[in-house]
Structures are given as structure tokens and as C-alpha cells.
């Protein structure tokens, strides 16, 4: 009951005019970005980060989070209508969603996607409220060795779940560690890899790197090909799913929610993998698995609930332990740190207004998104028709301005453009950006935890295995890595294979 | 294993050797007191060892002649370098010419040269987007972008 009281307080915070306005802006922008291919939520948040300096912390956090789950709604729209996933998390929705649209059932597909997302989003609020505070209590008992082990575990999972070769993913992890160490060494104040450039002293800067890797490189990937795009004219009618649709979908929605939420709590699992698991599970449980792929509604409902639940679950490790699970939540963490908060076990106690305000805003945001995505679906379809040449020129401009306004320094544009090139080449040669960006984000924290533990325990490496929590986490990480030596197959690899390059 | 894989891996291997050398110069410290070069050295090791593993795997497969022929898609390297180049030029000229002029010129270049649009469309779109972005960033967001030779 106490939680409910806090939730109401959070909702009323979110309903303050300023917060509501930015929430509406965030979810609309998120939907738009979800609909548009070429730029994802991470790139968009990075572009908007400078804007957040001008508003109060809660408002900024509400908007950033709004972009994150708004993109999940928008991503499904294009999957269903044009068979192009706006976001990687909506890839699986393409399979049956697009088939439904071809059969003239685009309306119910869009409808169930929005309702599934709404139901999942709402359920997850209670999940967040029940799980986050006790987990934060547990987090208080974490010392440097436990933090080190937790990050090692998360990063190992990211490498293990990489789509391509694991060795390549490990390479990207190492590269991220190297990029993360650019700048002033926090322990000795030595300058590392700065080459006498003032701009490099504070490190490469997460927003510049993310704008390059997730914004500019996408543009480059599009301009390298002669792009032909076909627009399908689909009549959308009857957005409300029928009673039978509901009967088919309701359990997949709840299963998708549970899968998405709990998997996303594990650092290293993003929003994409749970949707594949949800789809596979629904197919296994279905009485008519052969119909999957021909446009069955539960194959849309499950994964759509799942990706929304994941984006809520992703908040847990970030808010309670200070560990982001992806590029977007890393930027949210970065925004909180700019305001002087310390995301971690103490956040809920020290700044309950941020924690409960954010959760409250997610409820309001989900309501807004249902309104934005059902009656106003026509607008988003029209967004799809923006000519690509104009769209991509605009994204280039936004990338430049986004990088420049971080410090009002043109040198940041060079960092951004370098990482645009790096990101482009990585995708071209089959390297994944996710292990690298997570290493860049976690690098400084990881280094601090590692060096602190080594100093405290005087170079005794065994300490990591003598403390129970870190021993279990590191043991699991080593087990995961070793398992690939004995079995050539990685769990989940078969499902992931079906996922095209995003 | 494709040829491009071997080149990219070799490049990353050389890069990791370079980083390892620089890191050890920065000072690796001792286990009880790690120095500033310790962490990047670990990163370089990770890159280097993985690269060696990939290369060994690639070479042993090469003898079996199991080379996968890569899907040859024509890459427009020219467009990619144009986009990268125009951004660098933008950064170089930003403080001299100012944001408005730079934006306008960049749009002309991107639309006309990279996306090969008609002149009429190029100019109209470039004008609209320049004015639009000026209103958005300067007037609404007060972003304080450099003014340069134009007074506004």
C-alpha cells in the first residue's frame, strides 16, 4: 500500500504542466524516431542531451525515458505497415504483423500492439515498485569487487549474445575499454592518449561517441546504397481488436511482459533478445504453431508487450545499481550525473522524487502513447513519407549541432564524425557496436572498481572469488565463456540468426 | 572467413600492439597499485588476443578453401566520403562563416552532389531547412551557435 501511495505522488509530479509538456514531447519524438528508420532512440537522446541542461532534472529524465519507450510503440507501426522495423526491437513484429496487414487486418495488428505495450508498461510499473527498493538495499552491500564482478558478468553476457562471432565481440569490448580510458586518469591524474589535445582531457564524451555511432553511421549506411523505397498504401480500419483477438492475445501479453521485464533486469540483455524469446515461446505453446508467420495476432501481441516491458526492466539495474544496460539508459544515467545525482543504491532514498516521478510519468506516458498511436496513427504513416534525401540531410545537421552544443566547441564535431566513420566501418565489416558502447559507458566505473579492489586488497586477485556475490557472478561469467569452448552452439544463437543486421 | 575480415583483424591487431606499447609507457604499476596504463593495457590485450584467435581460425580455414564469396554490392564510397568530408569542412568553417551560412552551403552540397537532386529543389529545401533550423536552435532553444560573418 505504501508503494501505491508513492506511485500516486509520482503521478501527480508527472502531471505538473512542465513535466507533462516534456513528457508529451518525449513520447511523440520517441514515436517519430521509432517510425523513422535511420535514427534510433540512443542517437536521438544523445542529440537532445544538451537541451536537458535548461530544464529541471526530473523533467529531463521524464523526457528521455519517454523517448525510449515511445520508440517501442513507433517501431511496431512500420513493422506492421511496411515490413520495415523502425527499431531492432520490432524486428520480430514484422513477421506476423506485416502478414496481418496484407490480409487487411492492419488495424487490429496496430491496435493490439498498442494495447499490449500499454498493458505491459502498466504491469511493469508495479514490478519496478516492488523490485527496485529491495534490490537497492542489496546494492548497498556491494563493494568494489562486487561492482567489478557485476559489470564483468553483464559484459560477458553481451559478448555471448552477440549476433556474429564472439571473438569479434570481444575485440569490440577491448576497443571500448581503450576508448574509455582516454583522458585524465582519475587515480594519478596522468593524461592518457590525449596527444596534447585539450578536448581529449575530459575523455571522448559519451554523447559525441553515441551521436557518431548511432546517428551518423546510420546515415552513411543509407547513402552508400542507391536507395529505393516503396510506400504501400494500406487502408487502416477498425483499430479495435475483436473479442477473439483479445482471447488469443491476453496470455501472450502477460507472458511477454514477464519475460521482457525479468530478462531486462539482467545487465547486458537489451530489448531485442527478449522479443525473440517471447515469439519462440508463443510458437511452442500455440495449438497451431504452423500458422505462425502467416499473420496470427498472438505473435504480434507477445513480442510487443515484451519490448515495452524490457524498456521498463532496463531501468532497474540503472536506478538501483547505477549500471546501464544499453546506450539509451547510459545516456539517461549520464543526464542524472550531470545534475549531480548518484544513480545507484542511494538514489531511491536520497531523491525519491526522481525515482517515483519517473515511474509515475511512465504510466501517464503509456496512456499518452495509446492516444498518440491509435487515433493519430495517420500522422505517423505520413511521417514515413518524408523524402529520404531531406530526412538524412537533416539528421546530418542534427548530428553536427548535437555534437557542437555539448561544449560549444567545434572539436566535438571531429570526435563525432570520427565515430561516425568507426561505426560505419564496424557495421560494414560485421562488428557489433553494442559491446563497444557498453564498454565505453561502463569503462570508467569498471576501471575504478577494479583498481579500488586491487588497492584495498593489496593485489590479491583471489579476493574476487572469496566474496560470495562476486564469486558467483564471476563464476557464471567464466562458465558462460568456457561453455562456448565445449559446445559450438550458443544458446539463443539459432533464434538470433534470424535477425537481420540492424 | 572473408578477406575483409582478415584485413580488419590485422588492423585491429596492430592497433592493439600500439595501445599496449603506449599503455606500458604510461606505467602499468603493480598488482597492489595499478598505474594509469593498466586498464587500457587490459583492453589492448583483449583486442590483441581475440585478433590472434580470429586470424589463426581464418588461416586454418583458408587451407581448406572454404572461402565464402562475399555478396558483392556496389558501395558508393564516394557518397560516404562526401558526407564525412562535408561535416569536417562544416566544423572547420563554423566559427568563420557562422552557423547559418554553413548550414545553407552544407544542404546545397548534400542535396545536389550526394543525393543528386535538381537545382530548383535543392535551393528551396536548403533555404527552408536553414531558416527552420535557425528558428529552432537560435530563437526557440537559444543554442548560441556561432554567427560568423553574417551578423545574425
XYZ file of C-alpha atoms in Angstrom, chain A residues 51 54 165 167-168 170-175 177-179 181 185 188 190-193 195 216 220 223-226 387-390 392-394 396-398 400-401 404-405 408 410 413-414 416-417 421 424-425 428-429 431 443 446-447 450-451 454-455 458-459 461, chain B residues 4-5 8-9 12 15 18-19 22-23 26 31-36 38-40 43-44 46-47 50-51 54 73-77 79-80 83-84 87-88 90-92 94-95 99 103 106-107 110-111 114-115 117 121 125 129 133 136-137 141-146:
128
model
C 18.760 20.632 -24.230
C 17.973 24.052 -19.432
C 31.477 -14.021 -33.980
C 35.902 -13.130 -30.865
C 34.835 -10.058 -32.797
C 35.388 -9.456 -27.501
C 37.533 -7.265 -29.713
C 34.904 -4.554 -29.642
C 34.744 -4.845 -25.874
C 38.507 -4.317 -25.675
C 38.303 -1.407 -28.067
C 37.861 -0.209 -22.854
C 40.637 1.583 -24.735
C 38.307 4.418 -25.787
C 40.490 5.272 -20.863
C 43.336 9.108 -15.149
C 47.007 9.500 -10.739
C 48.128 11.190 -15.654
C 46.985 12.098 -19.177
C 46.181 9.074 -21.295
C 46.050 9.132 -25.104
C 48.105 13.790 -27.689
C 25.801 9.476 -38.364
C 26.329 6.696 -44.081
C 23.786 6.944 -48.644
C 26.226 4.237 -49.697
C 23.451 2.410 -51.478
C 21.186 3.669 -54.147
C 11.665 12.136 -48.646
C 14.845 10.362 -47.590
C 17.236 12.889 -49.063
C 15.786 15.668 -46.932
C 19.081 12.318 -43.998
C 20.440 15.779 -44.669
C 18.517 16.911 -41.605
C 23.443 15.084 -40.561
C 22.710 18.645 -39.458
C 21.274 17.491 -36.127
C 26.619 18.295 -36.092
C 24.608 20.646 -33.905
C 28.718 21.133 -31.146
C 26.326 22.258 -28.438
C 30.107 24.832 -27.786
C 33.843 22.584 -32.927
C 32.266 17.627 -34.210
C 35.540 15.914 -35.145
C 31.516 12.736 -33.583
C 32.491 12.383 -37.235
C 33.214 6.554 -39.596
C 30.074 2.707 -40.339
C 33.162 0.559 -40.896
C 30.373 -2.881 -42.904
C 32.816 -5.482 -41.622
C 31.463 -5.863 -35.895
C 34.717 1.542 -18.671
C 34.767 -0.753 -14.249
C 38.278 0.627 -14.019
C 38.960 -2.937 -10.427
C 41.692 -0.601 -9.269
C 43.243 -4.189 -6.116
C 44.449 -1.360 -3.901
C 46.817 -5.340 -1.986
C 46.904 -7.004 -5.348
C 43.220 -11.302 -7.183
C 37.916 -8.018 -45.482
C 37.752 -9.810 -42.129
C 40.191 -5.524 -40.406
C 41.517 -8.026 -37.868
C 42.967 -4.088 -35.038
C 46.286 -1.040 -33.193
C 50.371 0.194 -30.414
C 47.984 0.799 -27.496
C 51.747 3.350 -25.155
C 49.971 1.957 -22.077
C 52.161 5.307 -19.167
C 49.080 -5.537 -8.791
C 48.703 -3.820 -5.449
C 48.886 -0.390 -7.015
C 47.894 -0.408 -10.690
C 49.129 2.524 -12.751
C 47.336 4.655 -15.353
C 46.905 -0.784 -16.556
C 43.298 -0.619 -17.737
C 43.920 0.347 -21.384
C 41.734 -3.607 -23.228
C 44.567 -3.874 -25.741
C 41.622 -8.351 -25.119
C 41.675 -6.934 -28.652
C 40.905 -12.090 -29.909
C 42.502 -10.873 -33.137
C 40.408 -14.956 -35.389
C 27.221 -4.973 -53.544
C 28.362 -1.809 -55.119
C 29.317 0.550 -52.348
C 29.179 4.213 -53.148
C 32.370 5.120 -51.293
C 28.948 9.450 -51.252
C 30.186 8.220 -47.898
C 29.201 13.174 -46.233
C 32.192 12.729 -43.914
C 30.993 17.562 -41.886
C 34.717 18.154 -41.374
C 31.492 22.410 -41.634
C 33.471 22.123 -38.395
C 36.436 23.980 -39.922
C 31.755 27.076 -38.482
C 33.479 29.809 -36.498
C 26.086 28.584 -38.450
C 24.102 25.050 -42.862
C 26.033 22.056 -46.497
C 22.457 21.435 -47.601
C 24.389 17.249 -49.685
C 21.266 17.562 -51.808
C 25.400 13.497 -52.756
C 21.693 12.963 -53.292
C 18.566 16.452 -56.691
C 14.521 21.590 -55.328
C 14.863 22.790 -49.491
C 15.749 23.949 -43.662
C 16.902 25.238 -38.078
C 14.554 26.101 -33.868
C 18.074 26.360 -32.492
C 16.348 26.838 -27.974
C 18.780 29.748 -27.703
C 21.653 27.431 -28.568
C 24.228 30.202 -29.146
C 25.663 28.907 -32.360
C 28.491 30.936 -33.919
